[in-house]
Short mmCIF file of C-alpha atoms and ligand atoms in Angstrom, two decimals:
data_model
loop_
_atom_site.label_atom_id
_atom_site.label_comp_id
_atom_site.label_asym_id
_atom_site.label_seq_id
_atom_site.Cartn_x
_atom_site.Cartn_y
_atom_site.Cartn_z
CA MET O 248 138.36 126.19 190.71
CA ALA O 249 138.46 124.29 187.19
CA VAL O 250 137.14 124.70 183.89
CA LEU O 251 135.30 121.42 182.40
CA ILE O 252 135.55 121.20 178.47
CA TYR O 253 133.30 118.67 176.66
CA GLY O 254 135.09 118.15 173.56
CA GLY O 255 138.33 119.66 174.91
CA LEU O 256 140.29 117.30 172.37
CA GLY O 257 138.52 119.14 169.42
CA HIS O 258 140.19 121.68 167.22
CA VAL O 259 138.36 124.66 169.19
CA GLY O 260 138.05 123.01 172.47
CA SER O 261 141.86 121.85 172.37
CA TRP O 262 142.95 125.64 171.94
CA VAL O 263 140.63 127.09 174.56
CA ALA O 264 142.11 124.37 176.93
CA ARG O 265 145.38 125.57 176.25
CA LYS O 266 144.72 129.20 176.41
CA LEU O 267 143.05 128.54 179.65
CA ILE O 268 146.23 126.55 181.10
CA ASP O 269 148.28 129.62 180.03
CA GLN O 270 146.38 131.75 182.02
CA GLY O 271 146.70 129.53 185.07
CA GLU O 272 143.39 127.89 185.04
CA GLU O 273 142.71 124.57 186.02
CA VAL O 274 141.26 122.59 183.05
CA ILE O 275 139.48 119.28 183.03
CA ILE O 276 138.57 117.45 179.42
CA PHE O 277 135.96 115.04 178.94
CA ASP O 278 136.37 113.81 175.44
CA MET O 279 135.44 110.45 173.83
CA GLY O 280 139.08 110.81 171.68
CA ALA O 281 140.97 110.74 175.40
CA PRO O 282 142.43 107.20 174.88
CA ARG O 283 143.98 108.47 171.50
CA PHE O 284 145.38 111.58 172.90
CA ASP O 285 149.02 110.85 171.67
CA SER O 286 148.02 110.07 168.29
CA LEU O 287 146.07 113.23 167.82
CA GLY O 288 148.92 115.68 166.75
CA LEU O 289 147.95 118.32 169.18
CA ASP O 290 151.45 119.19 169.85
CA TYR O 291 150.42 122.40 172.04
CA LEU O 292 148.20 120.52 174.46
CA GLU O 293 150.83 117.65 174.64
CA GLN O 294 153.27 120.29 175.86
CA VAL O 295 150.75 120.97 179.03
CA ARG O 296 149.73 117.20 179.39
CA ASP O 297 150.68 117.33 183.15
CA LYS O 298 148.24 120.14 183.77
CA ILE O 299 145.54 118.59 182.10
CA THR O 300 142.84 116.04 183.82
CA LEU O 301 141.61 114.04 181.05
CA GLU O 302 138.73 111.38 180.76
CA ALA O 303 137.28 109.44 178.18
CA VAL O 304 133.47 110.30 178.24
CA ASP O 305 130.75 109.91 175.53
CA VAL O 306 128.28 112.65 175.69
CA LEU O 307 125.70 110.22 174.83
CA ASP O 308 126.06 108.16 177.97
CA ALA O 309 124.37 110.32 180.54
CA HIS O 310 125.05 107.89 183.48
CA THR O 311 128.66 108.06 182.95
CA MET O 312 128.88 111.57 182.01
CA LEU O 313 127.38 112.37 185.66
CA GLU O 314 129.46 109.63 187.55
CA MET O 315 132.63 111.17 186.18
CA ALA O 316 131.48 114.76 186.81
CA LEU O 317 130.78 113.58 190.32
CA LYS O 318 134.45 112.83 190.79
CA TYR O 319 135.25 116.44 190.44
CA LYS O 320 132.45 118.08 192.49
CA ASN O 321 132.76 121.28 193.63
CA ARG O 322 135.93 121.80 191.76
CA ILE O 323 134.17 122.87 188.41
CA ASP O 324 133.22 126.32 188.26
CA ALA O 325 132.13 126.35 184.72
CA ILE O 326 131.49 124.09 181.81
CA ILE O 327 132.30 124.77 177.94
CA PHE O 328 130.42 122.52 175.99
CA GLY O 329 132.41 121.89 172.18
CA VAL O 330 131.32 118.66 171.32
CA ALA O 331 129.48 118.45 168.02
CA VAL O 332 129.56 116.73 164.55
CA ILE O 333 130.33 119.96 162.73
CA ALA O 334 128.79 121.27 159.33
CA GLY O 335 130.06 119.53 156.35
CA PRO O 336 128.77 117.79 153.47
CA THR O 337 128.54 114.03 155.32
CA PHE O 338 126.43 115.28 158.27
CA LYS O 339 123.16 114.36 156.31
CA ASP O 340 124.45 110.86 156.16
CA ARG O 341 123.89 109.66 159.25
CA PRO O 342 121.16 111.97 160.76
CA PHE O 343 119.92 110.50 164.01
CA LYS O 344 123.43 109.64 165.25
CA ASN O 345 124.66 113.33 164.42
CA VAL O 346 122.07 115.32 165.59
CA SER O 347 121.74 112.98 168.93
CA ILE O 348 125.41 113.71 169.38
CA ASN O 349 124.79 117.74 169.20
CA THR O 350 121.57 117.92 171.03
CA VAL O 351 121.45 114.98 173.31
CA GLY O 352 124.79 115.58 173.92
CA LEU O 353 124.24 119.08 175.15
CA LEU O 354 121.16 118.16 177.12
CA ASN O 355 123.08 115.63 178.99
CA ALA O 356 125.90 118.54 179.91
CA LEU O 357 122.92 120.83 180.96
CA GLU O 358 121.95 118.01 183.43
CA VAL O 359 125.54 117.56 184.67
CA ALA O 360 125.60 121.50 185.24
CA ARG O 361 122.08 121.48 186.91
CA ILE O 362 122.59 118.70 189.26
CA LEU O 363 126.04 119.63 190.16
CA GLY O 364 125.21 123.37 190.66
CA VAL O 365 128.04 124.46 188.20
CA PRO O 366 127.27 128.20 187.96
CA ASN O 367 128.65 128.86 184.51
CA PHE O 368 127.87 127.34 181.14
CA VAL O 369 129.20 128.15 177.68
CA ASN O 370 127.62 126.74 174.67
CA LEU O 371 129.77 126.50 171.48
CA SER O 372 126.95 127.40 168.97
CA SER O 373 127.37 128.85 165.32
CA GLY O 374 126.73 131.59 162.64
CA ALA O 375 124.63 128.71 161.27
CA VAL O 376 121.95 130.11 163.39
CA TYR O 377 121.41 132.76 160.72
CA GLY O 378 121.26 130.19 157.75
CA ASP O 379 121.73 131.93 154.41
CA GLN O 380 120.56 135.47 155.52
CA PRO O 381 122.99 138.27 153.87
CA GLY O 382 126.39 139.05 155.72
CA GLY O 383 126.72 141.42 158.63
CA GLN O 384 124.44 139.41 160.71
CA THR O 385 123.94 140.58 164.36
CA GLU O 386 123.13 138.56 167.33
CA ASP O 387 119.65 140.12 166.94
CA THR O 388 119.29 138.70 163.18
CA PRO O 389 116.26 136.16 163.65
CA PHE O 390 117.17 132.51 163.65
CA THR O 391 116.90 130.76 159.99
CA VAL O 392 117.68 127.05 159.46
CA THR O 393 118.97 125.99 156.13
CA ASP O 394 120.37 122.55 157.31
CA LEU O 395 120.11 119.84 159.78
CA TYR O 396 123.34 120.85 161.72
CA GLY O 397 121.94 124.73 161.84
CA ALA O 398 118.88 123.15 163.56
CA THR O 399 120.99 121.29 166.26
CA LYS O 400 122.69 124.75 166.75
CA VAL O 401 119.34 126.72 167.25
CA ALA O 402 117.50 123.75 169.15
CA ASN O 403 120.92 124.26 171.51
CA GLU O 404 121.12 127.46 171.81
CA VAL O 405 117.30 127.85 172.93
CA LEU O 406 117.40 124.75 175.17
CA ALA O 407 120.96 126.17 177.17
CA THR O 408 119.54 129.59 177.57
CA GLN O 409 116.19 127.94 178.75
CA TYR O 410 118.04 125.65 180.94
CA GLY O 411 120.15 128.65 182.76
CA ALA O 412 116.95 130.77 183.47
CA THR O 413 114.71 128.01 185.00
CA TYR O 414 117.47 126.84 187.06
CA GLY O 415 119.46 129.87 187.73
CA PHE O 416 122.82 129.59 186.03
CA ASP O 417 124.65 131.44 183.71
CA VAL O 418 124.43 130.47 180.14
CA ARG O 419 126.51 132.06 177.17
CA ASN O 420 126.24 130.97 173.37
CA ALA O 421 129.49 131.48 171.33
CA ARG O 422 128.50 131.87 167.99
CA LEU O 423 131.33 130.80 165.83
CA TYR O 424 132.39 130.41 162.00
CA PHE O 425 134.50 128.29 159.70
CA VAL O 426 137.50 127.63 161.93
CA TYR O 427 140.82 126.96 160.48
CA GLY O 428 144.48 126.51 161.65
CA PRO O 429 146.96 124.92 163.80
CA GLY O 430 145.61 121.66 165.15
CA LYS O 431 143.40 120.55 161.97
CA ARG O 432 145.25 118.68 159.63
CA PRO O 433 143.85 119.48 156.13
CA GLU O 434 144.09 115.71 154.95
CA VAL O 435 141.06 114.90 157.49
CA MET O 436 138.76 117.66 156.08
CA HIS O 437 136.00 118.08 153.23
CA PRO O 438 137.46 118.94 149.88
CA LEU O 439 137.10 122.55 149.94
CA TYR O 440 139.13 122.90 153.04
CA GLN O 441 141.75 120.84 151.26
CA ALA O 442 141.46 122.83 147.96
CA MET O 443 141.98 125.83 150.29
CA PHE O 444 144.34 124.86 152.83
CA GLY O 445 145.64 121.67 151.74
CA PRO O 446 148.57 123.01 149.76
CA LEU O 447 149.89 124.52 153.03
CA ALA O 448 150.43 120.64 154.11
CA GLY O 449 151.81 119.57 150.39
CA MET O 450 148.44 118.58 148.89
CA GLU O 451 147.89 118.85 145.08
CA GLY O 452 145.31 118.54 142.56
CA ILE O 453 141.98 118.63 144.72
CA HIS O 454 139.09 119.53 143.17
CA SER O 455 136.00 120.85 145.45
CA PRO O 456 132.74 120.24 143.79
CA ASN O 457 131.49 123.63 144.97
CA GLY O 458 132.39 126.79 147.19
CA GLY O 459 133.84 128.73 144.04
CA ASP O 460 131.16 131.40 144.24
CA GLN O 461 131.20 131.84 147.98
CA GLN O 462 132.96 134.10 150.67
CA LEU O 463 132.82 133.28 154.37
CA ASP O 464 134.97 134.85 157.45
CA TRP O 465 137.45 131.78 157.93
CA THR O 466 138.61 132.38 161.40
CA HIS O 467 141.92 131.35 162.87
CA VAL O 468 141.30 128.98 165.75
CA GLU O 469 143.59 131.07 168.06
CA ASP O 470 141.01 134.22 167.79
CA THR O 471 138.39 131.52 168.13
CA ALA O 472 139.10 130.18 171.56
CA ALA O 473 140.19 133.77 172.70
CA GLY O 474 136.88 135.16 171.71
CA ILE O 475 135.37 131.86 173.66
CA ILE O 476 137.39 132.69 177.07
CA ALA O 477 136.66 136.52 176.69
CA LEU O 478 133.03 135.62 176.59
CA LEU O 479 133.31 132.83 179.49
CA GLN O 480 135.16 135.61 181.85
CA ALA O 481 132.96 138.79 181.09
CA GLU O 482 131.07 140.52 183.37
CA GLY O 483 126.98 140.46 183.27
CA MET O 484 126.60 138.42 180.15
CA ALA O 485 124.01 136.05 181.57
CA GLY O 486 121.74 134.73 178.73
CA GLU O 487 123.62 136.16 175.98
CA ALA O 488 125.09 135.32 172.57
CA VAL O 489 127.99 136.73 170.90
CA ASN O 490 129.55 136.09 167.30
CA ILE O 491 132.90 135.13 167.34
CA SER O 492 134.63 135.38 163.97
CA CYS O 493 137.59 137.25 162.16
CA GLY O 494 134.86 139.40 160.91
CA VAL O 495 136.23 139.41 157.38
CA ALA O 496 134.59 137.62 154.37
CA TYR O 497 137.15 135.99 151.77
CA GLN O 498 136.15 134.57 148.63
CA HIS O 499 137.23 131.09 148.53
CA ARG O 500 139.12 131.57 145.18
CA ASP O 501 141.11 134.29 146.77
CA ILE O 502 141.99 132.12 149.19
CA VAL O 503 143.41 129.61 146.91
CA GLU O 504 145.38 132.33 145.28
CA ARG O 505 146.72 133.58 148.52
CA VAL O 506 148.08 130.19 149.47
CA ALA O 507 149.63 130.12 146.07
CA LYS O 508 151.37 133.26 146.44
CA LEU O 509 152.45 132.17 150.11
CA LEU O 510 154.04 128.80 148.49
CA GLY O 511 155.29 130.73 145.33
CA LYS O 512 153.58 127.88 143.34
CA ASP O 513 150.18 126.59 141.93
CA SER O 514 149.05 123.34 143.39
CA GLY O 515 146.32 122.88 140.72
CA MET O 516 143.31 123.34 143.12
CA GLU O 517 139.78 123.69 141.42
CA LEU O 518 136.65 124.92 143.08
CA GLY O 519 133.48 124.13 141.53
CA PRO O 520 130.44 126.36 141.35
CA GLY O 521 127.89 127.38 143.84
CA PRO O 522 128.05 127.72 147.46
CA PHE O 523 129.72 125.03 149.94
CA THR O 524 126.89 125.58 152.25
CA PRO O 525 124.11 127.91 152.46
CA ARG O 526 125.58 130.73 155.02
CA GLY O 527 125.87 134.42 154.54
CA ALA O 528 128.95 136.37 155.58
CA PRO O 529 130.52 137.96 157.29
CA LEU O 530 129.01 137.92 160.58
CA ASP O 531 129.05 141.22 162.45
CA ILE O 532 131.86 141.28 165.48
CA GLY O 533 130.69 144.49 166.87
CA LYS O 534 129.33 143.14 169.95
CA ALA O 535 132.50 140.98 170.74
CA ARG O 536 134.74 143.85 170.00
CA GLU O 537 132.60 146.31 172.42
CA ARG O 538 131.59 143.98 175.18
CA LEU O 539 134.45 141.26 175.41
CA GLY O 540 137.18 143.78 173.87
CA PHE O 541 137.65 141.24 171.05
CA ALA O 542 140.19 142.11 168.69
CA PRO O 543 141.23 139.21 166.10
CA ARG O 544 144.68 138.93 166.00
CA TYR O 545 144.49 137.03 162.18
CA ALA O 546 141.93 139.77 160.70
CA ASP O 547 144.19 139.51 157.74
CA ILE O 548 144.09 136.02 156.53
CA ASN O 549 147.60 136.32 154.91
CA ASP O 550 148.96 136.07 158.57
CA GLY O 551 146.53 133.51 159.60
CA LEU O 552 147.72 131.45 156.53
CA ALA O 553 151.38 132.00 157.16
CA ASP O 554 150.89 130.73 161.11
CA TYR O 555 149.32 127.67 159.84
CA LYS O 556 151.92 126.78 157.39
CA ALA O 557 154.64 127.38 159.92
CA TRP O 558 152.33 124.76 162.20
CA LEU O 559 152.14 122.58 159.15
CA ASP O 560 155.85 122.38 158.50
CA LYS O 561 156.63 121.81 162.19
CA THR O 562 154.28 119.06 162.98
CA GLY O 563 154.71 117.07 159.54
N1 NAD T 650 134.90 124.18 163.47
C1 NAD T 650 134.16 124.97 162.92
O1 NAD T 650 134.27 125.55 161.94
C2 NAD T 650 132.85 125.55 163.71
C3 NAD T 650 132.16 126.77 163.36
C4 NAD T 650 131.40 126.88 164.02
C5 NAD T 650 130.84 126.44 165.11
N2 NAD T 650 131.82 125.20 165.70
C6 NAD T 650 131.16 124.74 167.12
O2 NAD T 650 132.65 124.62 167.98
C7 NAD T 650 132.38 123.28 168.56
C8 NAD T 650 133.59 122.66 168.38
O3 NAD T 650 134.15 122.56 166.99
P1 NAD T 650 135.37 121.71 166.76
O4 NAD T 650 135.63 122.15 165.17
O5 NAD T 650 136.39 121.79 167.68
O6 NAD T 650 134.98 120.17 166.26
P2 NAD T 650 135.90 118.84 166.54
O7 NAD T 650 135.07 117.85 165.65
O8 NAD T 650 137.21 119.36 166.18
O9 NAD T 650 135.75 118.30 168.10
C9 NAD T 650 134.87 117.68 168.63
C10 NAD T 650 135.23 117.05 169.81
O10 NAD T 650 134.06 116.29 170.20
C11 NAD T 650 134.78 114.65 170.29
N3 NAD T 650 133.36 114.07 170.40
C12 NAD T 650 132.65 113.49 169.56
N4 NAD T 650 131.88 112.71 169.53
C13 NAD T 650 131.87 112.79 170.90
C14 NAD T 650 130.89 112.03 172.10
N5 NAD T 650 129.95 111.34 171.50
N6 NAD T 650 131.36 112.10 173.53
C15 NAD T 650 132.50 112.95 173.67
N7 NAD T 650 133.23 113.61 172.95
C16 NAD T 650 132.87 113.50 171.52
C17 NAD T 650 135.57 114.36 169.76
O11 NAD T 650 136.39 113.43 170.14
C18 NAD T 650 136.30 115.94 169.10
O12 NAD T 650 137.38 116.00 170.45
C19 NAD T 650 131.11 122.68 168.18
O13 NAD T 650 130.31 122.92 168.92
C20 NAD T 650 130.81 123.14 166.62
O14 NAD T 650 129.58 122.87 166.30
C21 NAD T 650 132.86 124.81 165.07
#
């Protein structure tokens, strides 16, 4: 039986796909980026390309989505929904489009699960559902919305959970947080990401207008993917949400300094005052540790930075 990953060519989805394949699972990816697979730079997915079924599907095109899923009817045991326009300074520039991709896209995937009778569904959610409440947020911390992206994540969790309860399938919400690492080139990211991780790719002299006064639990993508798979495969967690992050909040200026130390040089990165985005940190990952046996391999960010540098060096 196969796991269907919507957004399986994205940063998180691609690592989930790779790790599932390493476990011997069958993986189907539906992603709008499919025609550009060869130019995405996902070397770890290229290595297993012959084991992936890949289709170009737009999650806003409900009919094609259903038609494509019907091609694999009776083979799909689980759906992971990982399509999103992620949080960032430009999300608010195209609100209708971005909110639609996140929420209507999820609704369409839930419809696929309902109509095809797919028994398991994991929705990739976010710690954004806690807004700017102070760190140590557990899964019982009430939802607080501080931006449009967060609104889509809260809406999606409520909708997904209720779909599962109404139509009798197992829905779980993985609350991820600030993912970095192999698969994501700093050059295509926002200025804060570039100021922190850009020097690992040779970037210099980036000025982030904000983020200097904030600490967040930046999480290595392989830990994120491992947590999602652990949630997918755990017994008896229907309807539950779980925080998945490294569990340690790092000051952004501290990350800049750690990168400089790793490289042995100052790349002239500057962070302006104030928060990058209204969030508290770190997420409490006690539930993931206890219920999923989740143990982030890169809880010490120095290890994660070294691994990221090695990937950037290798892939040029
Ligand atoms: N990256 C983070 O820091 C972070 C943090 C918290 C939660 N999350 C959540 O994790 C999930 C995955 O995030 P990511 O970082 O991998 O995002 P990403 O931007 O790297 O990947 C998104 C994927 O969706 C695809 N896509 C976009 N629009 C599409 C459409 N209309 N139809 C089909 N495919 C489409 C893209 O081609 C891309 O491959 C999202 O739900 C995101 O909200 C991410």
